[in-house]
Amino acid sequence: MGAATDVRRAPAPGVRRGAAGGGELAGFWKLVRGAVRQNRVRLIIWVLAVPGVTVPAISSYSSIFETRAGAQARAAIMATPTGSVFGGPGYGLDNYDIGASVANELLLWLNLTVALAGILLVIHMTRREEETGRLELVGAAAVGRRAPLAAALAVTGAEVVLIGLAMGLGCMVYPELDKGDCLAFGLIIAVTGLAFSGVGALAAQLASTARAAGGLAAAVLGVAFLLRAVGDTAQVQGDSAWASWLSPLGWANQTRVFVDLRWWPVLLTLAFAAAFGLAAWLLAARRDEGSGLLATRPGPARAPKGLLSPSGLVWRRTKNSLFGWGGGALVMCLAMGPAIGSMGGYLENNPAMAQMLGVDPAAGLDAMVEGFSGVIVLYSAMLVGAYVITQIGTLRADEFAGLTARCLAEPVARGRLLGATEITVGVSALLGMSVAGLGYFAVVATDSSVGPDVAPAIAGSVLRALPALIATVALASFLTAGFPRLAALSWAPFAYAFIHMLVGNILGLPDWARFFSQFTAVPLAPNTDFEWAPAVGVLAVSALLFYAAHRRFATRDLLA
Amino acid sequence: MSQTVDAIATQGLRKSFGQVKALDGLDLTVAQGEIAGFLGPNGAGKSTTIRLLLGLIRADKDSGPARVLGQDPWRDAVELHKRLAYVPGDVSLWPTLTGGETIDYLGSLRGGLDATKRDALIERFELDPTRKNRTYSKGNRQKVALVAALAADAELYLFDEPTSGLDPLMEAVFTGCLSEIKAAGATVLLSSHILAEVEKTCDTVTIIRAGRAVESGTLADMRHLTRSQVEVVLRGPAAALARVSGVHNLQVSDAVRASFACDNAALEAVMAELVELGIESLTCTPPSLEELFLSHYSVPAAAPSQLAAGPDRHGAGRRSDSESGPAPAQPASGSDQNASERHSSSGANAPAVASNEEA
């Protein structure tokens, strides 16, 4: 009977054959090794940066909870809509302690971070590989149809689990935190990461470009954020939190970790991850290499008038990004509104936070709102600054892609091409900042608990931030146009300002330390005197940088 | 009485990137109204030359002059670009624009395109202008670049491997466009690897290697300067041929049977020698176009004179082989047969010549 029984049917889809065999997962381990090697820098940065930044930050919470009044003031803020939108559903607010605050204030942001890590990594390893044609090389080798997706999911899954584990273990260094809850905390982060890795994997199957896939997955994450923001706010106000139960980000907080731990919401998240992963898995073998399931819509055959100039092209490419970053700044400003009233009580009881914001807790509510507003304006300016750096940075990508060369082969002076980018991005940034500032101004002006002088002072604060944005354009332009390989250094003063703001006052840095970044050189807080000299200095340095950028761009070789 | 300036004229053009000499004294002349082929192996400096001619990069300080349409390509870049059009070899486009938008945008940089010409070209190249650039295949991206350049009214067209990725039908359309450009009196510099395209369209050809021109002229001229393959059965001992100048890579079997490469310029003299020795049978195969190019591509850079030598230096091949530059340890009879055998000097007794510079 030998021949008859030896003939086997091909294995069912997804069934793995022997270790040496072909099948849909052939080459899985090779691909895993390759993905780890190619992405090692990314993988290491995520796994070090997330716990590295967050675990030490927990220590700053201990000062809040030194006094009962401090804890209550903090809880009062978290009970406002602002607190629940940017925090959680408020478990443990009536007896707020460090554990409850870590769960209520930190977990959401950790989940967002790990979700982004999962989305970006899995798309990078699947759709990006496919888009750039690298997968075709791999696929032509002895590699199963589903092996690339499986390898990407395995590597990304392992990465988010490692991040969660590191967080859980990191929290254990704080004796105030229960060890079992720390482990659960890490696990919750890990499964949330898995859930959105699944979302990213499915998006990568649906969309035909990494960019579109990233947008699709980010939209799912955004909806998840909004749902739980609505649900958590309702819960804090004593209404039904049903909306939070539609979101993996909501499920994470519904575990009541560090307050009254329950495990079963984790199962929901796991099921969510499995469902998305399975959907991606099923699609992976059902579509052609390189194609997505969502068709790309045709566009106009002729360029509209607005596109027909260098600045028209820059505007076309930058406007979505402007709406994203500038919109983010505006939303942040508007969302801070409801918390303004509670701010005073909170800062009175929290000298450490007051010191960080540079306000005197005894100076009264208006002074504290002003000090707090300085920070909000600075954050907005930095969001808009991030927009500037990414958009000026497209010049570098264009140059390496040969697009700059193609444009300069037309009768266009180099200075015109660079100037169009600088002016379009610069004006967009100033407008974005002004709109966000105007939103904040409106929120404060309509808040009856603060004095009538506060809102105009805030408007002045927004104006003070404008030189920093001009300097950001200048520096990014100088580096990108002058020395494209060093373009990433544009972020250095940005990062410096962030650190200076967080720990500058606590470390007792000397006053001149603020001059290392355009964002901190001019104090923005409306309750401080406007300093002309640094503002003029920032603008003068900007002028020099603009000049040097144009000079060098006009005289150097294009790199590609 | 104004004399016509050459469309492109460079003398001793030099360009280094760090330690690497991309162009090492390039002489390139293209007369107005001519379609000039520009050939050479990968990395020979073709794209660098075109980028220099476009003023995208600047020549070294010790470089000789370069003029494009009588103007300085670096200093007069903007003025000059009103008069020329360019298609890069590796076309990337703004991913979020459609093909049609890209063509119009690039056209707007030169003050607008002739809409009729644009539409006609889109039709001829069968391009769908409504698709987003990121959805185009390589061939379609190439079409976008071609339409954008051909729709421009230029005196000089610089094409850097313009048909890579195009199907044969579209290549034919492009060839048709070249004839129209020529009929209109404009000049073309065409960098290409497709020999049939070059043979069909180009008036002259310049071959560069390692940053310098090793050959330029018409194809007919170049054929004259290479070698034919001769198979002969003689009445007397064939080994005597080793002494004859113009004979290369001699292989003798059965004492009377010989096979060798013969400088075309020395063909007459070699035939006379063969007649002396007594011919039983003879076949003589002229070089194919492929062989012609392969021979130019694979000559070591240090010894371009062997093939560039004019008729006055015929037969000098063997000597220049031994004089010129470093001789690698390997004898030429190694792996790289089809390329090397036409260049190694006759027989195994001759000095070794580079057989494979890439090795």
PDB file of C-alpha atoms in Angstrom, chain A residues 33 92 179 181 213 241 313 417 502:
ATOM      1  CA  ARG A  33      16.998  36.881  12.566  1.00  0.00           C
ATOM      2  CA  GLY A  92      -8.709  55.334  43.674  1.00  0.00           C
ATOM      3  CA  LYS A 179       4.991  43.860  43.501  1.00  0.00           C
ATOM      4  CA  ASP A 181       0.468  44.987  40.714  1.00  0.00           C
ATOM      5  CA  ALA A 213      -0.899  51.885   6.643  1.00  0.00           C
ATOM      6  CA  ALA A 241     -18.295  54.356  31.067  1.00  0.00           C
ATOM      7  CA  LEU A 313       4.357  72.406  -3.839  1.00  0.00           C
ATOM      8  CA  LEU A 417      13.807  76.641  -3.917  1.00  0.00           C
ATOM      9  CA  LEU A 502      11.407  69.265  33.201  1.00  0.00           C
TER      10      LEU A 502
END
